[in-house]
Coordinates of C-alpha atoms and ligand atoms in Angstrom, one line a residue:
M1 CA -135.5 85.0 -19.6
T2 CA -134.1 84.4 -16.0
A3 CA -135.1 87.8 -14.2
Q4 CA -132.8 88.7 -11.6
I5 CA -134.4 88.9 -8.2
Q6 CA -135.4 92.2 -6.9
P7 CA -133.7 93.1 -3.6
A8 CA -136.3 93.3 -0.9
E9 CA -134.5 95.8 1.1
R10 CA -135.2 98.6 -1.5
P11 CA -138.2 100.0 -3.0
L12 CA -139.2 98.8 -6.6
R13 CA -139.1 102.1 -8.7
V14 CA -141.6 102.0 -11.4
G15 CA -142.2 104.6 -14.5
I16 CA -145.6 105.1 -16.4
C17 CA -145.8 105.7 -20.0
G18 CA -149.2 107.2 -21.1
S19 CA -151.6 108.8 -19.3
G20 CA -154.9 106.9 -20.3
I21 CA -155.4 103.6 -19.3
T22 CA -152.6 103.7 -17.2
T23 CA -154.7 104.9 -14.3
V24 CA -155.2 101.4 -13.4
H25 CA -151.7 100.5 -13.3
I26 CA -150.7 103.4 -11.0
K27 CA -153.6 102.1 -8.6
G28 CA -152.5 98.5 -8.7
Y29 CA -148.6 99.6 -8.2
Q30 CA -149.7 101.8 -5.3
K31 CA -151.4 98.9 -3.4
V32 CA -148.2 96.8 -3.5
A33 CA -146.1 97.8 -0.5
G34 CA -142.5 98.6 -1.3
V35 CA -143.5 99.9 -4.9
E36 CA -142.9 103.4 -5.9
V37 CA -144.2 105.0 -8.9
V38 CA -141.7 107.8 -9.6
A39 CA -142.1 109.1 -12.7
I40 CA -145.0 109.5 -15.7
A41 CA -144.2 110.3 -19.4
G42 CA -146.2 111.3 -22.5
P43 CA -146.4 113.8 -24.9
D44 CA -149.6 115.0 -23.6
V45 CA -147.9 116.5 -20.6
E46 CA -150.8 118.4 -19.1
R47 CA -152.7 115.1 -18.7
C48 CA -149.6 113.7 -17.4
R49 CA -149.3 116.3 -14.6
K50 CA -153.0 116.1 -13.7
L51 CA -152.4 112.3 -13.0
A52 CA -149.1 113.2 -11.2
E53 CA -150.9 115.4 -8.9
R54 CA -153.7 113.1 -8.2
Y55 CA -151.5 109.9 -7.5
G56 CA -148.3 112.1 -6.0
I57 CA -145.9 111.0 -8.7
P58 CA -142.9 113.1 -8.4
R59 CA -141.6 113.5 -11.8
V60 CA -143.7 114.3 -15.2
L61 CA -141.6 114.2 -18.4
A62 CA -142.6 114.8 -22.0
D63 CA -140.2 112.1 -23.5
Y64 CA -140.0 108.6 -22.2
H65 CA -136.2 108.5 -22.8
D66 CA -135.6 111.1 -20.0
M67 CA -137.7 108.7 -17.9
L68 CA -135.6 105.6 -18.6
A69 CA -132.6 107.9 -17.9
L70 CA -133.8 107.9 -14.2
G71 CA -132.5 104.5 -13.6
L72 CA -136.1 102.6 -13.0
D73 CA -136.7 99.1 -12.1
A74 CA -139.8 98.5 -14.1
V75 CA -142.1 100.4 -16.5
S76 CA -145.8 100.2 -17.5
I77 CA -146.6 100.8 -21.0
A78 CA -150.0 102.0 -22.2
V79 CA -149.9 104.1 -25.4
P80 CA -151.1 103.6 -29.0
N81 CA -150.1 99.9 -30.1
A82 CA -147.9 101.0 -32.7
F83 CA -145.5 102.5 -29.8
H84 CA -145.6 99.5 -27.7
A85 CA -142.6 98.0 -29.5
P86 CA -140.0 101.1 -29.7
I87 CA -140.6 102.0 -26.0
A88 CA -140.4 98.5 -24.7
V89 CA -137.1 97.8 -26.5
D90 CA -135.7 101.0 -25.2
A91 CA -137.1 100.0 -21.8
L92 CA -135.8 96.7 -21.7
A93 CA -132.4 97.8 -22.8
A94 CA -132.3 100.4 -20.2
G95 CA -132.4 97.4 -17.7
C96 CA -136.2 97.8 -16.8
H97 CA -138.7 94.9 -16.6
V98 CA -142.0 95.9 -18.7
L99 CA -145.5 95.5 -18.3
C100 CA -146.8 96.4 -21.8
E101 CA -151.0 96.7 -22.3
K102 CA -152.4 94.7 -24.7
P103 CA -152.0 94.0 -27.7
L104 CA -148.3 93.3 -27.4
A105 CA -147.7 95.2 -30.2
A106 CA -149.6 96.4 -33.7
T107 CA -148.1 93.7 -35.5
A108 CA -146.6 90.2 -35.2
A109 CA -143.2 91.4 -36.5
D110 CA -143.0 94.1 -33.7
A111 CA -144.1 91.5 -31.2
T112 CA -141.1 89.3 -32.4
R113 CA -138.7 92.1 -31.9
M114 CA -140.1 92.6 -28.3
V115 CA -139.7 89.0 -27.4
E116 CA -136.3 89.0 -28.8
A117 CA -135.2 92.3 -26.7
A118 CA -136.5 90.7 -23.7
R119 CA -134.6 87.6 -24.1
E120 CA -131.3 89.7 -24.9
S121 CA -132.0 92.0 -22.1
D122 CA -132.5 89.3 -19.3
R123 CA -135.7 91.5 -18.2
M124 CA -139.2 90.4 -17.8
L125 CA -141.6 91.5 -20.5
M126 CA -145.3 90.9 -19.4
V127 CA -148.5 91.6 -21.5
A128 CA -151.5 93.1 -19.4
F129 CA -154.1 90.6 -20.4
N130 CA -156.0 91.6 -17.4
R131 CA -159.2 89.4 -18.2
R132 CA -157.4 86.5 -16.8
Y133 CA -157.6 87.9 -13.3
L134 CA -161.2 88.4 -13.3
P135 CA -162.7 86.0 -10.6
T136 CA -164.6 83.8 -13.0
S137 CA -161.5 83.5 -15.1
L138 CA -159.4 82.5 -12.2
A139 CA -162.0 79.9 -11.3
L140 CA -162.3 78.4 -14.9
K141 CA -158.6 78.2 -14.9
R142 CA -158.6 76.2 -11.6
L143 CA -161.0 73.9 -13.0
V144 CA -159.3 73.5 -16.1
D145 CA -155.6 72.6 -14.6
A146 CA -157.7 70.2 -12.2
G147 CA -158.9 68.3 -15.3
T148 CA -162.7 68.9 -14.9
L149 CA -163.3 69.4 -18.6
G150 CA -160.5 67.0 -19.7
P151 CA -158.4 67.7 -23.1
I152 CA -160.4 71.0 -24.7
Y153 CA -160.8 70.2 -28.3
H154 CA -162.7 73.3 -29.4
A155 CA -163.1 77.0 -28.1
S156 CA -165.6 79.8 -29.0
A157 CA -164.3 83.3 -28.0
T158 CA -166.5 86.1 -28.9
W159 CA -166.4 89.8 -28.0
L160 CA -169.4 91.5 -29.8
R161 CA -170.2 95.1 -29.1
R162 CA -173.6 96.4 -30.6
G163 CA -172.2 100.0 -31.0
G164 CA -169.0 101.4 -29.3
I165 CA -166.0 102.4 -32.2
P166 CA -163.6 103.9 -29.7
G167 CA -161.9 107.1 -30.2
F168 CA -163.3 107.5 -33.6
G169 CA -160.6 109.1 -36.1
R170 CA -158.1 109.1 -33.7
W171 CA -155.3 106.4 -33.1
F172 CA -157.8 103.3 -32.4
T173 CA -159.3 103.7 -36.0
T174 CA -156.0 104.4 -37.7
K175 CA -154.3 101.2 -39.1
T176 CA -150.7 102.2 -38.9
L177 CA -151.0 103.2 -34.9
S178 CA -153.5 100.6 -34.0
G179 CA -152.6 97.5 -36.1
G180 CA -156.5 96.9 -36.8
G181 CA -159.7 97.6 -35.3
A182 CA -162.1 95.4 -33.2
L183 CA -160.0 92.3 -33.2
V184 CA -156.8 93.7 -32.1
D185 CA -158.6 95.9 -29.6
V186 CA -161.1 93.8 -27.7
G187 CA -161.0 90.5 -29.4
V188 CA -157.5 90.2 -28.2
H189 CA -158.6 89.8 -24.6
I190 CA -161.1 86.8 -25.4
L191 CA -158.6 85.3 -27.7
D192 CA -156.1 85.4 -25.0
L193 CA -158.3 83.9 -22.5
A194 CA -159.4 81.1 -24.8
L195 CA -155.6 80.2 -25.3
H196 CA -154.7 80.6 -21.6
M197 CA -157.4 78.1 -21.0
M198 CA -156.3 75.7 -23.6
G199 CA -152.6 75.7 -22.4
Y200 CA -151.5 78.2 -25.3
P201 CA -151.4 75.4 -28.1
E202 CA -149.2 76.4 -31.1
P203 CA -151.4 77.4 -34.0
V204 CA -150.8 75.8 -37.4
S205 CA -153.3 77.6 -39.8
V206 CA -155.6 80.3 -39.8
S207 CA -158.6 81.5 -41.8
G208 CA -160.6 84.6 -41.4
S209 CA -162.6 87.5 -42.7
T210 CA -163.1 91.2 -41.7
Y211 CA -165.5 93.8 -42.3
A212 CA -165.9 97.6 -42.1
Q213 CA -170.0 97.9 -42.4
F214 CA -170.4 100.8 -39.7
G215 CA -167.5 103.0 -39.5
P216 CA -167.1 104.0 -43.1
R217 CA -170.6 105.1 -42.6
R218 CA -169.8 107.0 -39.5
K219 CA -172.2 104.6 -37.5
G220 CA -171.7 102.6 -34.4
L221 CA -169.6 105.1 -32.6
M222 CA -172.1 105.4 -29.7
S223 CA -170.6 107.4 -26.7
Y224 CA -167.1 105.8 -26.8
G225 CA -163.8 107.9 -27.0
G226 CA -165.4 111.3 -26.4
P227 CA -166.4 114.1 -29.0
I228 CA -165.1 114.2 -32.6
D229 CA -164.1 117.4 -34.3
D230 CA -164.7 116.7 -37.8
L231 CA -166.4 113.3 -38.2
A232 CA -166.6 113.3 -42.1
A233 CA -162.8 113.7 -42.3
A234 CA -161.9 111.3 -39.3
T235 CA -159.6 108.3 -40.3
F236 CA -161.5 104.9 -40.1
D237 CA -159.2 102.2 -41.9
V238 CA -159.8 99.2 -39.9
E239 CA -162.2 96.5 -39.4
D240 CA -165.3 96.8 -37.0
F241 CA -166.1 93.3 -37.2
A242 CA -163.5 90.1 -37.5
A243 CA -164.0 86.5 -37.5
G244 CA -161.4 83.9 -37.7
F245 CA -160.8 79.9 -37.5
V246 CA -157.9 78.7 -36.0
R247 CA -156.3 75.0 -36.1
F248 CA -153.8 73.9 -33.6
V249 CA -150.9 71.6 -33.9
D250 CA -152.7 69.2 -31.0
G251 CA -155.7 69.0 -33.5
A252 CA -157.8 71.5 -31.2
T253 CA -159.7 74.6 -33.0
L254 CA -160.9 77.6 -32.2
V255 CA -163.5 80.2 -33.5
V256 CA -163.0 84.0 -32.9
E257 CA -165.6 86.8 -33.4
S258 CA -165.1 90.4 -32.5
S259 CA -167.1 93.5 -33.2
W260 CA -167.0 97.2 -32.3
A261 CA -170.5 97.5 -33.9
A262 CA -173.1 94.7 -35.4
H263 CA -176.7 94.2 -35.4
Q264 CA -176.8 91.5 -32.4
G265 CA -178.8 91.5 -29.2
Q266 CA -176.6 92.9 -26.4
S267 CA -174.8 95.9 -26.1
E268 CA -171.8 93.9 -25.2
S269 CA -171.7 90.3 -25.3
V270 CA -168.3 88.7 -24.2
V271 CA -168.6 84.9 -24.1
L272 CA -165.9 82.1 -23.7
T273 CA -167.4 78.6 -24.3
L274 CA -164.9 75.9 -23.9
Y275 CA -165.5 72.2 -25.2
G276 CA -163.6 69.5 -23.4
R277 CA -163.8 65.7 -23.6
D278 CA -165.1 65.4 -20.1
G279 CA -166.9 68.8 -19.5
G280 CA -167.7 72.2 -21.0
A281 CA -167.8 75.6 -19.6
R282 CA -169.3 78.9 -20.6
L283 CA -167.8 82.0 -19.2
T284 CA -169.5 85.4 -19.5
H285 CA -167.9 88.8 -18.9
S286 CA -170.6 91.1 -20.7
G287 CA -170.5 94.6 -20.2
G288 CA -173.3 95.9 -17.5
E289 CA -174.2 92.5 -16.5
P290 CA -172.7 90.2 -13.8
H291 CA -170.0 87.7 -15.0
T292 CA -171.1 84.1 -14.9
L293 CA -169.4 80.8 -15.2
R294 CA -171.3 77.5 -15.8
V295 CA -169.6 73.9 -16.2
F296 CA -171.4 71.2 -18.1
T297 CA -170.7 67.4 -17.7
D298 CA -172.9 64.5 -17.6
G299 CA -173.5 61.7 -14.8
D300 CA -175.6 58.6 -14.8
G301 CA -177.1 59.7 -18.0
Q302 CA -178.1 63.2 -17.0
F303 CA -177.0 66.4 -18.1
V304 CA -175.3 68.1 -15.2
E305 CA -174.8 71.9 -14.8
T306 CA -172.9 73.7 -12.1
A307 CA -172.4 77.3 -11.3
P308 CA -168.7 76.9 -9.2
A309 CA -168.3 79.3 -6.3
I310 CA -166.6 82.6 -7.4
A311 CA -164.4 84.2 -5.0
D312 CA -165.0 87.9 -5.6
D313 CA -163.0 90.5 -3.6
S314 CA -164.6 93.7 -4.6
T315 CA -161.8 95.7 -3.1
T316 CA -159.2 94.4 -5.4
S317 CA -159.7 94.8 -9.4
D318 CA -158.4 92.4 -12.1
Y319 CA -155.7 95.3 -13.0
D320 CA -154.7 95.2 -9.0
R321 CA -154.2 91.6 -9.5
E322 CA -152.2 91.6 -12.7
V323 CA -150.0 94.6 -11.3
A324 CA -149.2 92.6 -8.1
A325 CA -148.5 89.3 -10.2
F326 CA -146.2 91.3 -12.4
V327 CA -144.4 92.8 -9.2
G328 CA -144.5 89.2 -7.6
A329 CA -142.8 87.9 -10.6
I330 CA -139.9 90.6 -10.6
R331 CA -139.2 90.1 -6.9
A332 CA -139.4 86.2 -7.1
G333 CA -137.3 86.2 -10.4
T334 CA -139.6 83.8 -11.9
P335 CA -141.3 84.2 -15.5
P336 CA -144.3 86.5 -15.6
P337 CA -147.4 85.0 -15.8
A338 CA -148.5 86.4 -18.9
P339 CA -145.3 86.2 -20.8
A340 CA -144.5 88.1 -24.1
E341 CA -144.1 84.9 -25.8
Q342 CA -147.8 84.4 -25.4
G343 CA -148.6 88.0 -26.5
L344 CA -146.7 87.0 -29.8
V345 CA -148.9 83.9 -30.1
V346 CA -151.9 86.0 -30.1
M347 CA -150.4 88.4 -32.4
R348 CA -149.6 85.9 -35.0
I349 CA -153.2 84.7 -34.9
I350 CA -154.3 88.2 -35.5
D351 CA -152.0 89.1 -38.0
A352 CA -152.9 85.7 -39.9
V353 CA -156.6 86.8 -39.6
Y354 CA -156.0 90.0 -41.4
R355 CA -153.8 88.6 -43.9
S356 CA -156.3 85.8 -44.8
A357 CA -159.0 88.3 -44.9
E358 CA -157.1 90.3 -47.5
T359 CA -156.1 87.3 -49.7
G360 CA -159.3 85.2 -49.4
R361 CA -156.8 82.3 -48.5
Q362 CA -155.8 80.2 -45.5
I363 CA -152.6 81.1 -43.9
D364 CA -150.2 78.4 -42.9
L365 CA -148.4 79.4 -39.4
S366 CA -146.8 76.0 -39.0
S367 CA -143.2 75.6 -38.3
A368 CA -142.6 74.3 -41.9
G369 CA -142.9 78.0 -42.7
E370 CA -145.5 80.3 -43.0
S371 CA -147.4 80.5 -46.5
E372 CA -150.7 80.8 -47.8
E373 CA -153.0 78.3 -49.3
A374 CA -155.8 78.3 -51.5
V375 CA -159.1 78.0 -49.4
A376 CA -160.1 74.5 -50.4
Ligands
LIG401 N1 -156.5 96.4 -20.6 C1 -157.3 97.4 -20.8 O1 -158.6 97.0 -20.3 C2 -157.3 98.5 -21.6 C3 -158.1 99.6 -21.8 C4 -158.0 100.5 -22.7 C5 -156.7 100.7 -23.6 N2 -155.7 99.5 -23.4 C6 -154.7 99.5 -24.1 O2 -153.8 100.6 -23.7 C7 -153.0 101.5 -24.5 C8 -153.3 102.8 -24.3 O3 -154.7 103.0 -24.7 P1 -155.4 104.3 -24.0 O4 -157.0 104.1 -24.0 O5 -154.9 104.5 -22.4 O6 -155.3 105.4 -25.0 P2 -155.2 107.1 -24.6 O7 -155.4 107.6 -26.3 O8 -156.3 107.3 -23.8 O9 -153.8 107.4 -24.2 C9 -152.6 107.1 -25.0 C10 -151.3 107.7 -24.2 O10 -150.1 107.5 -25.2 C11 -149.6 108.6 -25.2 N3 -148.8 108.4 -26.5 C12 -149.1 108.9 -27.8 N4 -148.2 108.8 -28.6 C13 -147.1 108.5 -27.7 C14 -145.7 108.3 -28.3 N5 -145.5 108.4 -29.7 N6 -145.0 108.2 -27.1 C15 -145.2 107.8 -25.9 N7 -146.7 108.2 -25.4 C16 -147.6 108.4 -26.4 C17 -150.6 109.6 -25.3 O11 -150.0 111.0 -24.9 C18 -151.7 109.2 -24.1 O12 -151.0 109.5 -22.6 C19 -153.5 100.7 -25.7 O13 -152.4 99.8 -26.2 C20 -155.0 100.0 -25.4 O14 -154.8 99.0 -26.4 C21 -156.2 98.4 -22.5

């Protein structure tokens, strides 16, 4: 991708697809000078209209095709995962740069289609991995890049919710619309963060298991996702717990665990642990608790634990920084900080966890060709 530089003399015209989490995108754009959010589109026109009134967005459209016809520079997409691919492909073909919510797509096949469309369009496709822009993540990335940990040989990435299945019976818990459950929804963030710190090594094999212990029994919902009309009839055909083991081409490994509901100690435990030759690190983003970062090294035969200084600017959110980075890359004509190719790697791993869970076999993702191997 060699994105064309956005001329500084005219505003960047942005369109918004979806009226849920897109609020954070709108707020982010409106903090960047020279950016105008000119339209919002979604089949739920009333909710879109309310957002338009609140944020002063001039146009509301039911169909995103009509929004693309306005001749926009960029589009933010935050709609059910299965619609990321068709909307992104159309937006890229219409000449727009695209910021797409996580996961990049509902399946690796769709994600591949999106990466190809971005290459063909010469426009930028960025994944909204907002957790990278939290102060603790930024501090950890600086330490990793400075070589403090040395080469990272293993990572443990966990996002475990004790209870909180989102939007029960709606798109989140319907496989054809979401692509999966806890892993593709929240696990995707911590998996990306681990890979980002490890330098996005190429995965060669994946083994995994998934479970649905709570959803089918209508347990573990808590207060997530609003009221449910008919709980007994609601669709739940995804996992509420997933675990995966990934090997990379450079010999490094990663364990990922993710749940929407599980009997464990915290309401939400979000932890990334990195094991490097020269140091380790533990980052926590657990819900309702201060985020923490600790670094572990040794010196003179003693264990050394440090808490690096975290620059926290409470006036700017991780979403604000993400949107600013997207706009900055468009203006500079540089590749996006979270390119679609990385979103595709995440989706190949998630797809492989699901396939491994179904077949009971390890999935070979090496360039020699994808296949399944009997687990030894
Ligand atoms: N990064 C984060 O922190 C974060 C948080 C929540 C959700 N998300 C992601 O954002 C996306 C949307 O989630 P949400 O919570 O806003 O969902 P939501 O259900 O609140 O909103 C979905 C929106 O998509 C629209 N939509 C539905 N079908 C559509 C279609 N066929 N074409 C166009 N628009 C359609 C709906 O009208 C609605 O406006 C998902 O991919 C989700 O994973 C990210």
